[in-house]
CSV table of C-alpha atoms in Angstrom, one decimal:
chain,number,residue,atom,x,y,z
K,1,MET,CA,-121.0,-12.9,62.4
K,2,THR,CA,-124.3,-13.9,64.0
K,3,SER,CA,-125.5,-12.0,67.0
K,4,VAL,CA,-127.1,-13.9,69.9
K,5,ASP,CA,-128.8,-12.5,73.0
K,6,VAL,CA,-127.3,-13.3,76.3
K,7,ILE,CA,-129.8,-14.3,79.0
K,8,ASN,CA,-129.1,-13.8,82.7
K,9,ALA,CA,-130.2,-16.0,85.6
K,10,GLU,CA,-133.5,-14.1,85.8
K,11,GLY,CA,-134.3,-14.8,82.2
K,12,ALA,CA,-133.8,-11.2,81.1
K,13,LYS,CA,-131.6,-10.1,78.2
K,14,ALA,CA,-128.2,-9.0,79.6
K,15,GLY,CA,-126.6,-8.1,76.3
K,16,SER,CA,-125.5,-9.8,73.2
K,17,VAL,CA,-122.6,-11.8,71.8
K,18,GLU,CA,-121.2,-12.3,68.4
K,19,LEU,CA,-120.7,-15.8,67.1
K,20,PRO,CA,-117.7,-16.0,64.7
K,21,GLY,CA,-118.7,-16.8,61.2
K,22,ASP,CA,-115.8,-19.2,60.6
K,23,ILE,CA,-117.2,-21.5,63.3
K,24,PHE,CA,-121.0,-20.8,63.4
K,25,ASP,CA,-121.7,-19.9,59.7
K,26,VAL,CA,-119.9,-22.3,57.4
K,27,GLN,CA,-121.2,-24.8,54.9
K,28,ALA,CA,-122.2,-28.1,56.5
K,29,ASN,CA,-120.5,-31.1,54.9
K,30,ILE,CA,-123.0,-33.9,55.5
K,31,PRO,CA,-120.8,-36.8,54.3
K,32,LEU,CA,-118.0,-35.5,56.5
K,33,MET,CA,-120.2,-35.2,59.6
K,34,HIS,CA,-121.5,-38.7,58.9
K,35,GLN,CA,-118.0,-40.1,58.7
K,36,VAL,CA,-117.0,-38.4,62.0
K,37,VAL,CA,-120.1,-39.5,63.8
K,38,VAL,CA,-119.7,-43.1,62.7
K,39,ALA,CA,-116.0,-43.1,63.8
K,40,GLN,CA,-117.0,-41.7,67.2
K,41,LEU,CA,-119.7,-44.3,67.7
K,42,ALA,CA,-117.3,-47.1,66.5
K,43,ALA,CA,-114.6,-45.9,69.0
K,44,ALA,CA,-117.1,-46.2,71.8
K,45,ARG,CA,-117.6,-49.9,71.1
K,46,GLN,CA,-115.9,-52.3,73.6
K,47,GLY,CA,-115.0,-54.9,71.0
K,48,THR,CA,-115.0,-57.7,73.6
K,49,ALA,CA,-117.5,-60.0,72.0
K,50,LYS,CA,-116.1,-63.5,71.8
K,51,ALA,CA,-117.4,-66.9,70.7
K,52,LYS,CA,-115.6,-70.2,71.3
K,53,THR,CA,-114.4,-72.3,68.4
K,54,ARG,CA,-114.6,-76.1,68.4
K,55,GLY,CA,-111.1,-76.2,69.8
K,56,GLU,CA,-112.0,-74.0,72.7
K,57,VAL,CA,-115.3,-75.6,73.8
K,58,ALA,CA,-114.9,-78.0,76.8
K,59,GLY,CA,-115.4,-81.7,76.1
K,60,GLY,CA,-115.7,-83.5,72.9
K,61,GLY,CA,-112.4,-85.4,73.2
K,62,LYS,CA,-114.0,-88.8,72.7
K,63,LYS,CA,-115.3,-90.0,69.3
K,64,PRO,CA,-119.1,-90.2,69.9
K,65,TYR,CA,-119.6,-93.5,68.2
K,66,LYS,CA,-117.6,-95.8,65.9
K,67,GLN,CA,-116.7,-94.8,62.4
K,68,LYS,CA,-118.6,-97.5,60.5
K,69,GLY,CA,-121.6,-99.7,60.8
K,70,THR,CA,-124.1,-97.4,62.5
K,71,GLY,CA,-125.7,-96.0,59.3
K,72,ARG,CA,-125.1,-92.5,60.5
K,73,ALA,CA,-122.7,-89.9,59.2
K,74,ARG,CA,-119.2,-90.2,60.7
K,75,GLN,CA,-118.5,-87.9,63.6
K,76,GLY,CA,-115.3,-87.2,65.5
K,77,SER,CA,-116.5,-84.9,68.2
K,78,ILE,CA,-119.8,-83.8,69.8
K,79,ARG,CA,-118.3,-80.3,70.0
K,80,ALA,CA,-118.2,-79.9,66.2
K,81,PRO,CA,-120.2,-76.8,65.0
K,82,GLN,CA,-123.2,-78.9,63.8
K,83,PHE,CA,-123.9,-80.1,67.3
K,84,THR,CA,-125.8,-78.3,70.1
K,85,GLY,CA,-123.1,-77.0,72.5
K,86,GLY,CA,-120.5,-77.2,69.8
K,87,GLY,CA,-118.1,-74.5,68.7
K,88,VAL,CA,-119.1,-71.5,66.5
K,89,VAL,CA,-117.8,-71.1,63.0
K,90,HIS,CA,-116.5,-67.6,62.1
K,91,GLY,CA,-117.9,-66.2,65.4
K,92,PRO,CA,-116.9,-62.8,66.8
K,93,VAL,CA,-113.5,-62.3,68.3
K,94,PRO,CA,-112.1,-59.4,70.3
K,95,ARG,CA,-111.2,-56.5,68.0
K,96,ASP,CA,-110.6,-52.8,67.9
K,97,TYR,CA,-113.4,-50.9,66.1
K,98,SER,CA,-111.8,-47.5,66.3
K,99,GLN,CA,-111.2,-45.6,63.1
K,100,ARG,CA,-108.5,-43.0,62.5
K,101,THR,CA,-110.0,-39.6,62.1
K,102,PRO,CA,-107.7,-36.6,61.6
K,103,LYS,CA,-108.2,-33.6,64.0
K,104,LYS,CA,-109.0,-31.3,61.1
K,105,MET,CA,-111.8,-33.5,60.0
K,106,LYS,CA,-113.3,-33.5,63.5
K,107,ALA,CA,-113.0,-29.8,63.7
K,108,ALA,CA,-114.6,-29.2,60.3
K,109,ALA,CA,-117.5,-31.5,61.1
K,110,LEU,CA,-118.1,-29.8,64.5
K,111,ARG,CA,-118.1,-26.4,62.7
K,112,GLY,CA,-120.6,-27.7,60.3
K,113,ALA,CA,-122.9,-29.0,63.0
K,114,LEU,CA,-122.7,-25.8,65.0
K,115,SER,CA,-123.4,-23.7,61.9
K,116,ASP,CA,-126.5,-25.8,61.1
K,117,ARG,CA,-127.9,-25.2,64.6
K,118,ALA,CA,-126.9,-21.5,64.6
K,119,ARG,CA,-128.6,-20.8,61.2
K,120,ASP,CA,-131.8,-22.2,62.6
K,121,GLY,CA,-131.6,-20.0,65.7
K,122,ARG,CA,-130.9,-23.0,67.9
K,123,VAL,CA,-127.7,-21.8,69.6
K,124,HIS,CA,-128.3,-19.8,72.8
K,125,VAL,CA,-126.0,-18.1,75.4
K,126,VAL,CA,-126.7,-17.5,79.1
K,127,GLU,CA,-124.6,-15.8,81.7
K,128,ALA,CA,-125.4,-18.4,84.3
K,129,PHE,CA,-128.2,-20.7,85.2
K,130,VAL,CA,-128.2,-20.0,88.9
K,131,ALA,CA,-127.7,-16.7,90.7
K,132,GLY,CA,-125.6,-16.9,93.9
K,133,GLU,CA,-123.3,-19.7,95.0
K,134,THR,CA,-125.8,-22.4,95.9
K,135,PRO,CA,-126.8,-25.1,93.4
K,136,SER,CA,-130.5,-25.2,92.5
K,137,THR,CA,-132.0,-27.5,89.9
K,138,LYS,CA,-135.3,-25.7,90.0
K,139,ALA,CA,-133.7,-22.3,89.3
K,140,ALA,CA,-131.4,-23.6,86.6
K,141,ILE,CA,-134.3,-25.3,84.8
K,142,ALA,CA,-136.4,-22.1,85.0
K,143,THR,CA,-133.5,-20.1,83.4
K,144,LEU,CA,-133.0,-22.8,80.8
K,145,ARG,CA,-136.7,-22.7,79.8
K,146,LYS,CA,-136.4,-19.0,79.2
K,147,ALA,CA,-133.9,-19.9,76.4
K,148,THR,CA,-135.5,-23.0,75.0
K,149,GLU,CA,-138.5,-25.3,75.6
K,150,SER,CA,-136.8,-28.2,73.8
K,151,LYS,CA,-136.7,-31.6,75.4
K,152,LYS,CA,-133.3,-32.5,74.0
K,153,VAL,CA,-130.8,-29.8,75.0
K,154,LEU,CA,-127.0,-29.8,75.0
K,155,VAL,CA,-125.7,-27.5,77.7
K,156,VAL,CA,-122.0,-26.5,77.3
K,157,LEU,CA,-120.2,-25.5,80.5
K,158,SER,CA,-116.7,-24.4,81.2
K,159,GLY,CA,-114.4,-26.9,82.8
K,160,THR,CA,-114.5,-25.1,86.2
K,161,ASP,CA,-118.3,-24.4,86.4
K,162,GLU,CA,-119.2,-26.7,89.2
K,163,LEU,CA,-122.2,-24.7,90.3
K,164,ASN,CA,-124.2,-25.0,87.0
K,165,TRP,CA,-123.0,-28.6,86.6
K,166,LEU,CA,-124.5,-29.6,90.0
K,167,SER,CA,-127.7,-27.7,89.2
K,168,LEU,CA,-128.4,-29.4,85.9
K,169,ARG,CA,-126.9,-32.8,86.2
K,170,ASN,CA,-130.1,-34.5,87.2
K,171,GLU,CA,-132.3,-33.0,84.6
K,172,THR,CA,-133.3,-35.7,82.1
K,173,THR,CA,-133.8,-33.4,79.1
K,174,VAL,CA,-130.3,-32.0,79.4
K,175,HIS,CA,-127.0,-33.4,78.4
K,176,LEU,CA,-124.1,-31.6,80.0
K,177,ILE,CA,-120.6,-31.4,78.4
K,178,GLU,CA,-117.5,-29.4,79.0
K,179,ALA,CA,-116.5,-26.9,76.3
K,180,GLY,CA,-113.2,-28.8,75.6
K,181,GLN,CA,-115.2,-32.0,75.0
K,182,LEU,CA,-117.8,-30.6,72.6
K,183,ASN,CA,-118.2,-32.9,69.6
K,184,THR,CA,-120.2,-33.4,66.4
K,185,TYR,CA,-122.4,-36.3,67.7
K,186,ASP,CA,-123.7,-34.5,70.8
K,187,VAL,CA,-124.5,-31.4,68.8
K,188,LEU,CA,-126.4,-33.3,66.2
K,189,VAL,CA,-128.3,-35.4,68.7
K,190,ALA,CA,-129.5,-32.3,70.6
K,191,ASP,CA,-132.3,-30.1,69.3
K,192,GLU,CA,-130.8,-27.0,70.9
K,193,VAL,CA,-127.3,-26.0,72.1
K,194,VAL,CA,-127.0,-23.6,75.1
K,195,PHE,CA,-123.6,-22.2,76.0
K,196,THR,CA,-122.8,-20.3,79.2
K,197,LYS,CA,-120.8,-17.1,78.5
K,198,ASP,CA,-117.7,-18.6,80.1
K,199,ALA,CA,-118.0,-21.8,78.1
K,200,LEU,CA,-118.3,-19.9,74.9
K,201,ASP,CA,-115.2,-18.0,75.7
K,202,GLU,CA,-113.4,-21.2,76.6
K,203,PHE,CA,-114.6,-22.9,73.4
K,204,LEU,CA,-113.5,-20.0,71.1
K,205,GLY,CA,-110.1,-19.8,72.9
K,206,VAL,CA,-110.5,-16.0,73.2
K,207,PRO,CA,-113.1,-13.9,75.0
K,208,ALA,CA,-116.2,-13.7,72.8
K,209,GLU,CA,-117.1,-10.3,71.4
K,210,ALA,CA,-119.8,-9.0,73.6
K,211,SER,CA,-121.8,-5.7,73.6
K,212,GLU,CA,-124.1,-4.4,76.3
K,213,GLU,CA,-127.7,-4.0,75.3
K,214,GLY,CA,-127.4,-0.3,75.8
K,215,ASP,CA,-124.6,0.1,73.3
K,216,LYS,CA,-127.0,-0.8,70.4
């Protein structure tokens, strides 16, 4: 297991937490992570692009000029693909870009991404970003900067953590995500990953093993 310090809202060390090795210390499978990320980005595509064929473009019902005697190539419609304003040959049509990705593949890719960040010391844990019950972006950012100075930070919050969400949602260097929505792409895009203690517990499914600083 990897031990990570837990930072409180004042920026001081409030203890430590153990990150399970089967999630935060596994071999990263780069081809697998690539496949999962490509599938996630493909699923986000709308797939609504559409170009009209010559049969769908308005007009062109009349033969533009007679078949013979003009010296020009014969034409049957001004909406043929070779004309300006004509239909499109083999153009895009609405389609579903999503790819089937088994849950075990997604989980394995996420473990690999988290392990890569944890091995480089880029996974952090805080008790809370704000002390008290009032949201404060200034206070939350001050606490965050005690953990990392990175300009691309993924902050993982629990599903019920409205206080920290309201405090950090307007910070441009932070991407907020709920623990249940954590995914490979967002981990890899961010330089640093910061969990709240509650979010880490929720992500692991069981309370994380914690020890007070005085127990060491």
